XYZ file of C-alpha atoms in Angstrom:
315
model
C -0.042 -0.028 -0.058
C 1.053 3.510 -0.358
C 1.430 5.469 2.568
C -1.812 7.095 3.889
C -1.186 10.542 2.419
C 0.077 9.311 -0.760
C 3.116 8.672 -2.518
C 5.847 11.775 -1.779
C 6.364 11.906 -5.752
C 2.407 12.094 -5.762
C 1.958 14.726 -3.359
C 4.585 16.766 -4.690
C 3.185 17.118 -8.233
C -0.284 17.928 -6.534
C 1.706 21.121 -4.858
C 2.918 22.003 -8.227
C -0.324 21.821 -9.436
C -1.580 23.826 -6.479
C 0.800 26.594 -7.139
C -0.784 26.723 -10.840
C -3.776 27.023 -9.469
C -1.945 30.175 -6.781
C -1.682 28.533 -3.946
C 1.917 27.643 -2.564
C 1.644 24.846 0.001
C 3.920 22.112 1.733
C 3.142 18.600 0.052
C 3.354 17.182 3.943
C -0.083 19.381 4.141
C -1.582 17.844 1.255
C -3.362 14.129 1.420
C -4.625 12.611 -1.642
C -8.306 11.856 -1.749
C -10.289 10.055 -4.752
C -11.615 13.375 -6.314
C -13.073 16.175 -4.519
C -16.176 14.540 -3.407
C -14.102 12.214 -1.501
C -12.104 15.284 -0.276
C -15.263 17.019 1.237
C -16.603 13.721 2.519
C -13.518 12.920 4.271
C -12.976 16.801 5.356
C -16.508 16.744 6.811
C -16.165 13.688 8.433
C -13.058 14.812 10.781
C -14.898 18.246 11.158
C -18.890 17.626 11.709
C -20.777 14.986 14.237
C -24.467 14.110 13.299
C -26.560 16.934 14.248
C -23.868 19.279 13.910
C -24.475 22.310 11.339
C -22.217 23.628 8.387
C -22.886 27.019 7.239
C -23.419 26.951 3.216
C -24.477 29.413 0.364
C -28.303 29.216 0.256
C -27.552 27.759 -3.289
C -25.004 25.131 -2.581
C -23.201 22.316 -4.598
C -26.392 19.597 -4.774
C -23.290 16.889 -3.391
C -23.042 18.541 0.028
C -26.833 18.480 0.343
C -26.460 14.499 -0.548
C -23.571 14.500 2.412
C -25.559 16.428 4.476
C -28.439 13.816 4.351
C -25.679 10.520 4.174
C -23.662 12.280 6.902
C -26.794 13.335 8.998
C -25.442 16.934 9.756
C -27.588 20.023 9.145
C -27.488 22.931 6.497
C -27.907 26.468 7.308
C -27.824 28.557 4.219
C -26.105 31.872 4.252
C -27.423 34.924 1.583
C -25.605 35.630 -1.607
C -25.133 38.469 -4.178
C -23.138 38.331 -7.466
C -20.009 37.719 -5.365
C -20.969 34.670 -3.549
C -21.193 35.044 0.135
C -22.580 38.261 1.863
C -20.531 39.471 4.294
C -23.125 40.775 6.766
C -25.401 37.473 6.200
C -22.396 35.563 7.318
C -21.455 37.515 10.562
C -25.368 37.135 11.156
C -25.725 33.477 11.024
C -22.336 33.013 12.924
C -23.863 35.216 15.845
C -26.869 33.580 15.973
C -25.788 29.568 15.666
C -23.289 27.424 17.714
C -21.543 26.215 14.398
C -17.824 26.502 13.427
C -17.441 25.472 10.110
C -18.412 27.100 6.928
C -18.245 25.576 3.096
C -18.238 27.841 0.150
C -16.720 28.014 -3.392
C -15.143 31.482 -3.625
C -13.961 30.649 -7.292
C -17.091 29.917 -9.798
C -19.592 28.907 -7.505
C -21.574 25.861 -8.208
C -24.198 26.603 -9.355
C -24.440 30.584 -9.487
C -20.754 30.891 -11.350
C -20.488 33.906 -8.502
C -16.683 34.920 -8.070
C -15.569 36.923 -5.093
C -13.583 39.687 -5.980
C -9.870 40.283 -3.501
C -12.174 42.834 -1.161
C -15.271 39.962 -0.644
C -12.206 37.505 0.214
C -11.028 39.907 2.596
C -14.068 40.639 4.562
C -15.100 36.855 4.486
C -11.239 36.059 5.668
C -11.744 38.898 8.651
C -15.149 37.124 9.569
C -14.010 33.498 9.694
C -11.027 34.823 11.915
C -13.158 36.659 14.322
C -15.462 33.766 14.704
C -13.054 31.121 14.485
C -14.469 29.464 11.581
C -13.050 26.211 9.818
C -13.466 27.064 6.268
C -14.013 24.265 3.419
C -13.106 25.712 0.613
C -14.165 23.672 -2.806
C -12.102 24.867 -5.736
C -13.363 22.663 -8.228
C -13.339 25.157 -10.762
C -10.462 27.442 -9.683
C -8.396 26.447 -12.792
C -11.051 28.041 -14.927
C -10.657 31.636 -12.892
C -6.684 32.154 -12.177
C -7.476 35.335 -11.886
C -8.629 35.613 -8.503
C -6.522 33.613 -5.411
C -7.929 30.943 -3.162
C -9.291 31.999 0.300
C -6.939 29.666 1.811
C -3.829 32.126 0.556
C -5.486 34.305 3.561
C -6.150 32.053 6.266
C -4.146 29.256 5.614
C -4.704 27.957 9.322
C -8.326 28.234 9.132
C -8.774 26.677 5.941
C -9.564 23.357 4.575
C -8.576 23.371 0.655
C -9.988 20.631 -1.450
C -9.833 20.344 -5.299
C -9.576 17.726 -8.295
C -8.219 16.582 -11.049
C -11.366 15.168 -12.234
C -12.912 18.911 -13.926
C -9.579 19.931 -15.038
C -8.054 16.972 -16.484
C -9.418 13.545 -16.592
C -12.550 12.856 -14.419
C -11.862 8.871 -14.790
C -8.847 8.645 -12.450
C -10.730 10.218 -9.615
C -7.748 12.343 -8.030
C -7.673 14.923 -5.775
C -6.400 16.337 -2.439
C -7.087 17.937 0.882
C -5.018 20.836 2.318
C -5.077 21.343 5.556
C -3.263 22.798 8.806
C -1.813 20.722 11.454
C -4.508 19.117 14.048
C -6.809 18.810 10.981
C -4.961 17.113 8.449
C -4.321 13.943 10.518
C -7.970 13.239 10.990
C -8.425 14.006 7.298
C -6.328 11.332 6.595
C -7.846 8.940 9.076
C -10.792 9.480 7.408
C -9.286 8.707 3.588
C -7.812 5.399 5.530
C -11.131 4.257 6.863
C -12.972 4.783 3.548
C -10.661 3.437 1.099
C -6.962 2.691 2.606
C -5.485 4.575 0.070
C -5.819 6.214 -3.820
C -4.969 4.697 -6.880
C -1.135 4.994 -6.943
C -1.660 3.945 -10.884
C -3.840 6.578 -11.799
C -1.799 9.454 -9.429
C 1.266 8.415 -11.491
C -0.125 8.852 -14.614
C -1.638 12.414 -13.684
C 1.571 13.097 -11.660
C 3.531 12.543 -15.126
C 1.237 14.828 -16.607
C 1.673 17.590 -14.046
C 5.260 16.858 -14.530
C 5.864 17.290 -18.595
C 3.018 20.239 -19.045
C 0.327 18.131 -20.097
C -2.347 19.110 -17.474
C -1.629 23.099 -18.015
C -2.112 22.520 -21.603
C -5.001 20.310 -20.855
C -6.406 23.221 -18.618
C -5.496 26.246 -20.808
C -7.291 24.287 -23.504
C -10.345 23.797 -21.373
C -10.553 27.273 -20.255
C -10.235 28.525 -24.257
C -13.161 25.864 -25.142
C -15.151 27.372 -22.662
C -14.643 30.743 -23.028
C -16.034 29.994 -26.545
C -19.108 27.891 -25.693
C -19.853 30.834 -23.122
C -19.744 33.120 -26.098
C -22.127 31.042 -27.949
C -24.580 30.338 -25.400
C -24.824 34.047 -24.631
C -25.722 34.866 -28.286
C -28.682 32.559 -27.999
C -30.039 33.522 -24.616
C -29.623 37.523 -25.658
C -32.759 38.903 -23.656
C -33.147 36.607 -21.260
C -31.790 36.813 -17.573
C -28.746 34.772 -16.195
C -25.935 34.956 -14.228
C -22.630 33.667 -15.396
C -19.008 34.199 -15.742
C -16.648 34.370 -19.518
C -15.033 31.213 -17.919
C -17.273 29.364 -15.836
C -18.895 25.925 -17.068
C -22.454 26.982 -15.587
C -24.998 29.153 -16.418
C -27.696 30.182 -14.320
C -30.874 30.730 -15.962
C -33.419 32.797 -14.265
C -37.390 31.608 -15.621
C -40.615 33.272 -16.509
C -43.316 33.300 -13.767
C -45.310 30.683 -15.328
C -42.714 27.397 -15.185
C -41.767 26.128 -12.173
C -38.134 24.565 -12.280
C -39.105 20.938 -12.037
C -41.656 21.719 -15.477
C -39.048 23.447 -16.805
C -36.313 21.007 -16.598
C -38.951 17.818 -17.433
C -40.208 19.809 -20.856
C -36.331 20.429 -21.535
C -35.638 17.009 -21.715
C -38.512 15.918 -23.767
C -36.080 17.775 -26.293
C -32.791 16.094 -25.446
C -31.726 18.704 -23.043
C -30.678 17.827 -19.665
C -30.460 20.769 -16.904
C -30.810 20.857 -13.222
C -33.601 22.428 -11.164
C -32.976 25.175 -8.727
C -34.256 22.649 -6.196
C -31.398 20.799 -6.300
C -28.801 23.379 -4.911
C -31.602 25.389 -2.984
C -30.817 25.685 0.805
C -34.001 26.321 3.331
C -37.655 26.898 1.930
C -37.058 29.581 -0.496
C -36.330 28.151 -3.889
C -35.992 30.843 -6.659
C -37.293 29.847 -10.275
C -34.152 29.020 -12.150
C -32.521 26.251 -13.453
C -28.473 25.325 -14.155
C -27.137 25.269 -17.481
C -23.740 23.255 -18.477
C -22.059 24.375 -21.133
C -19.280 21.619 -21.045
C -21.383 18.314 -21.846
C -22.254 18.946 -25.317
C -19.404 17.117 -27.430
C -18.944 20.032 -29.930
C -19.828 23.609 -30.123
C -22.383 22.938 -33.335
C -24.099 20.694 -30.521
C -23.696 23.601 -28.078
C -25.816 25.797 -30.637
C -28.338 23.583 -30.688
C -28.772 22.225 -27.111
C -28.912 26.285 -26.055
C -31.747 26.861 -28.875
C -33.882 23.782 -27.566
C -32.972 24.472 -23.905
C -35.154 27.293 -23.398
C -38.836 26.358 -24.690
C -40.947 29.849 -25.015
């Protein structure tokens, strides 16, 4: 078996990849995981007990909702705007709840594509310091938004940084990592060992080679370029509709006319061969917006992207 945190060479390659993402870390602070979802599951099992409350964006990654059901912790949504978490809403939640853990996506938030400005990241970091929050930063899409730093650069001692090579390179290999400060990383290491012993050394060896020889950076650069081209197609075809996105995001958060429910719209789009996600998959709490998430990366070609964008919006 590999060492519990992963082979040294693989962690060194992952550290080089994180530097490419804007985060310099010691390989000894890295534990390899089977993708970001596994990294989140092991991190949350290390930080939360059944019945605990986790602060999240009020529209959050659907995988976190599944984890909360599976692991029996509660979610409390925090209001957002175009940059993600609202600082005043986060501070209010900290004052009125006993939780000490926050999950968020500062770069290309899923599903809204929000990206925190430098000012917003500093505000969130200051609140985390004030209330002694441990922040779980999900940076799955950070490789598409290199113009912003990870939140972990501001408060590394309070942040567990989780990312994956699935979206950026190759999902079939299921390799990711968690970066955590002393006192937390050993708990995550134990959770990884309890759930799968160690990650696949064969897959880690292949992806480490891609990082070392520059293949990984070329793939990520191509995906950024292709994503931007598809965003431009979608924006032209959705002109006049209300939506939120980012020029390099793989997602578009599309608001619906009042006559549509999210579920009804998704069902209608499915009859036309287009797969969408209803807002109910992401909403925390009782307020569910009339909106859907479009994924611009799913179609195999730009031509099918054009067709899907037209068909996705039944008038």
